C-alpha positions as MATLAB code, in Angstrom:
seq = 'MSAQYSCSLQFMPLSNITQFSPMFYLTSFPGLEAIKHWIFIPFFFMYMVAISGNCFILIIIKTSPRLHTPMYYLLSLLALTDLGLCVSTLPTTMGIFWFNSHHIYFGACQIQMFCIHSFSFMESSVLLIMSFDRFVAICHPLRYSVIITGQQVVRAGLIVIFRGPVATIPIVLLLKAFPYCGSVVLSHSFCLHQEVIQLACTDTTFNNLYGLMVVVFTVMLDLVLIALSYGLILHTVAGLASQEDQHRAFQTCTAHLCAVLVFFVPMMGLSLVHRFGKHAPPAFHLLMANVYLFVPPMLNPIIYSIKTKEIRRVIIKFLGLKKASSESWG';
ca = [
      13.899  -95.603  -33.148;
      11.446  -96.411  -35.867;
      12.042  -99.118  -38.414;
      12.724  -96.632  -41.182;
      16.025  -95.698  -39.535;
      17.356  -99.251  -39.314;
      18.210 -101.948  -41.761;
      18.948 -105.621  -41.511;
      21.424 -106.903  -43.993;
      22.891 -110.324  -44.518;
      26.627 -110.679  -44.896;
      27.397 -110.172  -48.555;
      30.357 -111.123  -50.773;
      33.187 -108.648  -51.092;
      32.257 -108.033  -54.747;
      28.847 -106.714  -53.694;
      29.992 -104.693  -50.713;
      31.339 -101.858  -52.825;
      27.854 -101.389  -54.317;
      26.322 -100.893  -50.877;
      26.269  -97.354  -49.553;
      24.155  -97.033  -46.384;
      22.496  -93.826  -45.317;
      23.189  -93.035  -41.679;
      20.833  -91.297  -39.281;
      22.398  -88.532  -37.194;
      20.964  -87.622  -33.814;
      21.139  -84.378  -31.893;
      20.129  -84.587  -28.225;
      17.835  -87.599  -27.719;
      15.001  -86.924  -25.309;
      15.405  -83.163  -25.672;
      13.672  -82.739  -29.021;
      11.034  -80.508  -27.434;
      13.633  -77.858  -26.588;
      15.749  -78.354  -29.714;
      15.198  -74.761  -30.788;
      16.588  -73.530  -27.460;
      19.605  -75.808  -27.768;
      20.205  -74.279  -31.196;
      20.973  -70.873  -29.635;
      24.254  -71.798  -27.848;
      25.383  -73.845  -30.865;
      24.755  -70.928  -33.212;
      26.563  -68.598  -30.792;
      29.595  -70.926  -30.623;
      29.799  -71.179  -34.407;
      29.525  -67.405  -34.830;
      32.196  -66.684  -32.216;
      34.540  -69.386  -33.522;
      34.284  -68.454  -37.204;
      34.306  -64.678  -36.733;
      37.015  -64.809  -34.044;
      39.435  -66.944  -36.039;
      38.802  -64.928  -39.211;
      39.513  -61.770  -37.204;
      42.807  -63.222  -35.935;
      43.820  -64.094  -39.515;
      42.922  -60.608  -40.774;
      44.848  -58.918  -37.960;
      47.981  -60.981  -38.573;
      47.695  -60.525  -42.352;
      47.309  -56.734  -42.191;
      49.855  -56.027  -39.417;
      53.511  -56.175  -40.565;
      54.723  -56.205  -36.947;
      52.974  -59.559  -36.492;
      54.748  -61.165  -39.463;
      56.925  -63.316  -37.214;
      57.176  -67.112  -36.764;
      55.105  -67.071  -33.574;
      52.158  -65.401  -35.271;
      52.510  -67.489  -38.418;
      51.956  -70.492  -36.155;
      48.975  -68.733  -34.584;
      47.571  -68.237  -38.096;
      47.947  -71.961  -38.709;
      46.084  -72.666  -35.452;
      43.281  -70.314  -36.511;
      43.025  -72.014  -39.924;
      42.839  -75.406  -38.225;
      40.076  -74.200  -35.912;
      38.158  -72.829  -38.891;
      38.488  -76.181  -40.649;
      37.179  -77.993  -37.585;
      34.175  -75.648  -37.375;
      33.318  -75.967  -41.055;
      33.609  -79.773  -40.856;
      30.738  -80.094  -38.387;
      28.688  -77.086  -39.503;
      26.612  -78.637  -42.363;
      25.153  -81.591  -40.457;
      24.771  -79.863  -37.089;
      22.984  -76.830  -38.502;
      21.066  -79.070  -40.916;
      19.546  -80.903  -37.955;
      18.599  -77.695  -36.147;
      17.374  -75.706  -39.162;
      15.872  -78.291  -41.509;
      15.413  -81.329  -39.234;
      17.658  -83.181  -41.710;
      19.089  -86.208  -39.905;
      20.173  -88.396  -42.829;
      23.636  -88.415  -44.374;
      24.938  -90.510  -47.258;
      27.845  -92.828  -46.594;
      30.208  -90.918  -48.913;
      29.389  -87.608  -47.243;
      29.864  -89.251  -43.858;
      33.329  -90.452  -44.923;
      34.302  -86.961  -46.053;
      33.078  -85.411  -42.813;
      34.861  -87.863  -40.531;
      38.031  -87.469  -42.594;
      37.910  -83.695  -42.124;
      37.076  -83.854  -38.405;
      39.844  -86.319  -37.530;
      42.381  -84.673  -39.852;
      41.845  -81.203  -38.382;
      41.927  -82.628  -34.843;
      45.321  -84.226  -35.513;
      46.476  -81.024  -37.205;
      45.525  -78.915  -34.178;
      47.450  -81.252  -31.893;
      50.485  -80.903  -34.168;
      50.221  -77.106  -34.282;
      50.107  -76.923  -30.486;
      53.219  -79.117  -30.331;
      55.129  -76.853  -32.732;
      54.003  -73.781  -30.786;
      55.288  -75.355  -27.567;
      58.675  -75.866  -29.225;
      58.582  -72.211  -30.307;
      57.989  -71.126  -26.692;
      60.696  -73.531  -25.465;
      63.311  -72.013  -27.771;
      62.164  -68.450  -26.985;
      62.596  -68.952  -23.214;
      65.349  -71.543  -22.909;
      67.520  -70.364  -25.831;
      66.527  -66.721  -26.473;
      69.826  -65.749  -28.124;
      69.464  -68.523  -30.719;
      65.739  -68.027  -31.327;
      66.113  -66.063  -34.556;
      68.496  -68.706  -35.890;
      66.470  -71.785  -34.927;
      62.947  -70.448  -35.550;
      62.925  -68.929  -39.021;
      60.217  -68.342  -41.578;
      61.548  -71.227  -43.654;
      61.387  -73.581  -40.675;
      57.816  -72.500  -39.963;
      56.828  -73.242  -43.582;
      58.365  -76.720  -43.331;
      56.636  -77.377  -40.031;
      53.377  -76.128  -41.513;
      53.634  -78.543  -44.428;
      54.271  -81.431  -42.030;
      51.218  -80.420  -40.013;
      49.049  -80.133  -43.119;
      49.942  -83.595  -44.423;
      50.388  -85.487  -41.154;
      46.719  -85.641  -40.164;
      45.213  -86.481  -43.573;
      47.861  -89.109  -44.391;
      47.224  -90.854  -41.074;
      43.441  -90.679  -41.481;
      42.982  -91.744  -45.125;
      43.506  -95.538  -44.687;
      40.920  -96.138  -41.959;
      38.361  -93.871  -43.646;
      38.715  -95.571  -47.042;
      38.551  -99.059  -45.513;
      35.080  -98.305  -44.155;
      33.763  -98.625  -47.710;
      34.761 -102.297  -47.790;
      32.729 -103.271  -44.724;
      29.131 -104.531  -44.757;
      26.778 -102.733  -42.377;
      23.762 -104.268  -40.715;
      21.357 -103.561  -37.929;
      20.672 -100.012  -36.851;
      22.560  -97.347  -38.796;
      21.927  -94.648  -36.208;
      24.830  -92.485  -35.050;
      24.679  -90.887  -31.615;
      26.137  -87.518  -32.671;
      25.181  -84.776  -35.094;
      28.325  -85.574  -37.105;
      30.240  -88.657  -38.257;
      33.095  -90.093  -36.222;
      35.147  -93.142  -37.190;
      34.851  -94.816  -33.792;
      31.063  -94.782  -34.128;
      30.722  -95.868  -37.748;
      33.147  -98.769  -37.301;
      30.922 -100.201  -34.549;
      28.071 -100.585  -37.056;
      30.085 -102.887  -39.344;
      29.056 -106.547  -39.125;
      32.467 -108.014  -39.880;
      35.911 -108.181  -38.296;
      37.269 -104.646  -37.837;
      40.398 -105.510  -35.866;
      42.743 -103.773  -38.302;
      40.786 -100.509  -38.199;
      40.600 -100.600  -34.417;
      44.314 -101.292  -33.968;
      45.343  -98.810  -36.652;
      43.111  -96.131  -35.127;
      44.638  -96.761  -31.704;
      48.163  -96.537  -33.121;
      47.334  -93.271  -34.886;
      46.035  -91.734  -31.659;
      49.035  -92.957  -29.653;
      51.665  -91.765  -32.150;
      49.994  -88.429  -32.886;
      47.838  -86.953  -30.142;
      49.320  -88.830  -27.168;
      52.892  -88.367  -28.379;
      52.209  -84.659  -28.973;
      50.859  -84.298  -25.440;
      53.919  -86.002  -23.940;
      56.297  -83.768  -25.917;
      54.316  -80.651  -24.967;
      54.531  -81.656  -21.300;
      58.276  -82.222  -21.692;
      58.671  -78.777  -23.278;
      56.881  -77.097  -20.396;
      58.920  -79.092  -17.904;
      62.076  -77.643  -19.436;
      60.495  -74.180  -19.598;
      59.580  -74.300  -15.898;
      63.119  -75.430  -15.054;
      64.575  -72.485  -16.993;
      62.108  -69.963  -15.533;
      62.815  -71.184  -11.985;
      66.507  -70.446  -12.550;
      65.946  -66.765  -13.389;
      67.239  -64.242  -10.891;
      64.165  -62.149  -10.061;
      60.468  -62.884   -9.755;
      59.777  -60.123  -12.262;
      61.897  -61.902  -14.884;
      60.174  -65.183  -14.052;
      56.739  -63.618  -14.413;
      57.667  -61.902  -17.691;
      59.124  -65.101  -19.142;
      56.218  -67.329  -18.193;
      53.673  -64.738  -19.294;
      54.747  -65.338  -22.886;
      53.496  -68.930  -22.511;
      50.139  -68.339  -20.840;
      48.121  -68.046  -24.062;
      49.590  -71.227  -25.518;
      49.236  -73.107  -22.237;
      45.553  -72.126  -22.079;
      45.081  -73.325  -25.672;
      46.719  -76.659  -24.784;
      44.420  -77.131  -21.788;
      41.330  -76.129  -23.775;
      42.143  -78.741  -26.439;
      43.473  -81.695  -24.435;
      41.307  -81.552  -21.280;
      37.994  -82.046  -23.164;
      39.674  -84.773  -25.240;
      40.725  -86.676  -22.128;
      37.316  -86.064  -20.569;
      35.611  -87.514  -23.632;
      37.894  -90.566  -23.534;
      37.087  -91.152  -19.854;
      33.364  -90.816  -20.498;
      33.499  -93.358  -23.340;
      35.522  -95.770  -21.194;
      33.915  -95.430  -17.761;
      30.633  -93.638  -18.392;
      28.765  -96.309  -20.326;
      25.757  -95.897  -18.040;
      25.733  -92.112  -18.320;
      22.812  -90.522  -20.192;
      23.350  -90.319  -23.989;
      22.956  -86.552  -23.804;
      26.042  -86.393  -21.561;
      28.142  -88.248  -24.141;
      26.905  -85.854  -26.804;
      27.682  -82.865  -24.609;
      31.279  -83.998  -24.057;
      31.811  -84.634  -27.776;
      30.401  -81.219  -28.648;
      32.561  -79.507  -26.014;
      35.644  -81.220  -27.453;
      34.910  -80.129  -31.035;
      33.282  -76.726  -30.550;
      34.840  -75.108  -27.471;
      38.551  -74.939  -28.533;
      37.837  -73.138  -31.851;
      35.624  -70.697  -29.953;
      38.000  -69.982  -27.047;
      41.366  -69.905  -28.846;
      40.886  -66.493  -30.548;
      39.516  -65.083  -27.286;
      42.484  -66.413  -25.319;
      45.067  -65.009  -27.711;
      43.255  -61.693  -27.974;
      43.312  -61.265  -24.187;
      46.644  -62.838  -23.261;
      48.866  -61.606  -26.116;
      49.899  -57.977  -25.724;
      50.829  -57.455  -29.375;
      47.455  -58.708  -30.602;
      45.662  -56.550  -28.021;
      47.483  -53.495  -29.287;
      46.671  -54.264  -32.894;
      43.017  -54.913  -32.047;
      42.763  -51.594  -30.202;
      44.401  -49.824  -33.137;
      42.196  -51.749  -35.543;
      39.079  -50.632  -33.690;
      40.326  -47.043  -33.559;
      40.444  -46.733  -29.779;
      42.567  -44.230  -27.871;
      46.058  -44.970  -26.637;
      44.875  -44.577  -23.045;
      42.675  -47.626  -23.497;
      45.732  -49.589  -24.664;
      47.626  -48.727  -21.472;
      44.684  -49.819  -19.329;
      45.041  -53.384  -20.722;
      48.574  -53.615  -19.438;
];
């Protein structure tokens, strides 16, 4: 990397640190610059599918009174979260591909990482609430309408909306107080806290420990509770009399289970790569990070459109297809 993309700074007093605002250099796929325009095609396709698909899900739920139920309100919240995640990475990623613009101001980098981490935590929370919805629907079907109400969904939605940002604000704001020296090159096409904090030339123990605690008590805790919910669901389904009832009951969970796998499997894969794949090519690290951020928003609307019978019916009606086509889906 040329000298223009690095800086060497001496440790400065705290009073001067607030006046320093470094400009970071974002990378795309190092070593693959010659085929950058070809790499742009799948990225553009993923953005188009994710944004149009989630907008379509929101429109369908908004315009279909039969979908105005708690389950689909939660699906709307998931679609909004996916849209937020897409929009968070869109400016810098497309800026690199379209305008070869690799630089980002520190303030803009803070805003981007705040949005990315907040929406990631929000998606984890939404998936947890949806797993509880499926647990009540299968394990306590007669009490579902009493436990899962529109008012409860609104309360859960507010918790989801504030949980991620409140947990993310402290570590993002503290980055402003750190001096940065050496190379200010980031290895992704977007800003992540775990990368920026490594560029600080001072003690960052608090940020590291706080970030670890946030991940443990949000994403990891959500995953454990989701697994517990599905353990109870499987126990209830196994106790049903006929295989047809078992299949019908578990079929109501397939879309959500796929969404959980699509979100958490890339996350765990990325964590393993960062921990054990230090000698892997940089492009592989970038690929895993991009899969984690881009694939769930793209696949979630497709999964729910295919696996959810009510949404399939509304889509077929929305597109003006014949009733015979609707029966062929079943």
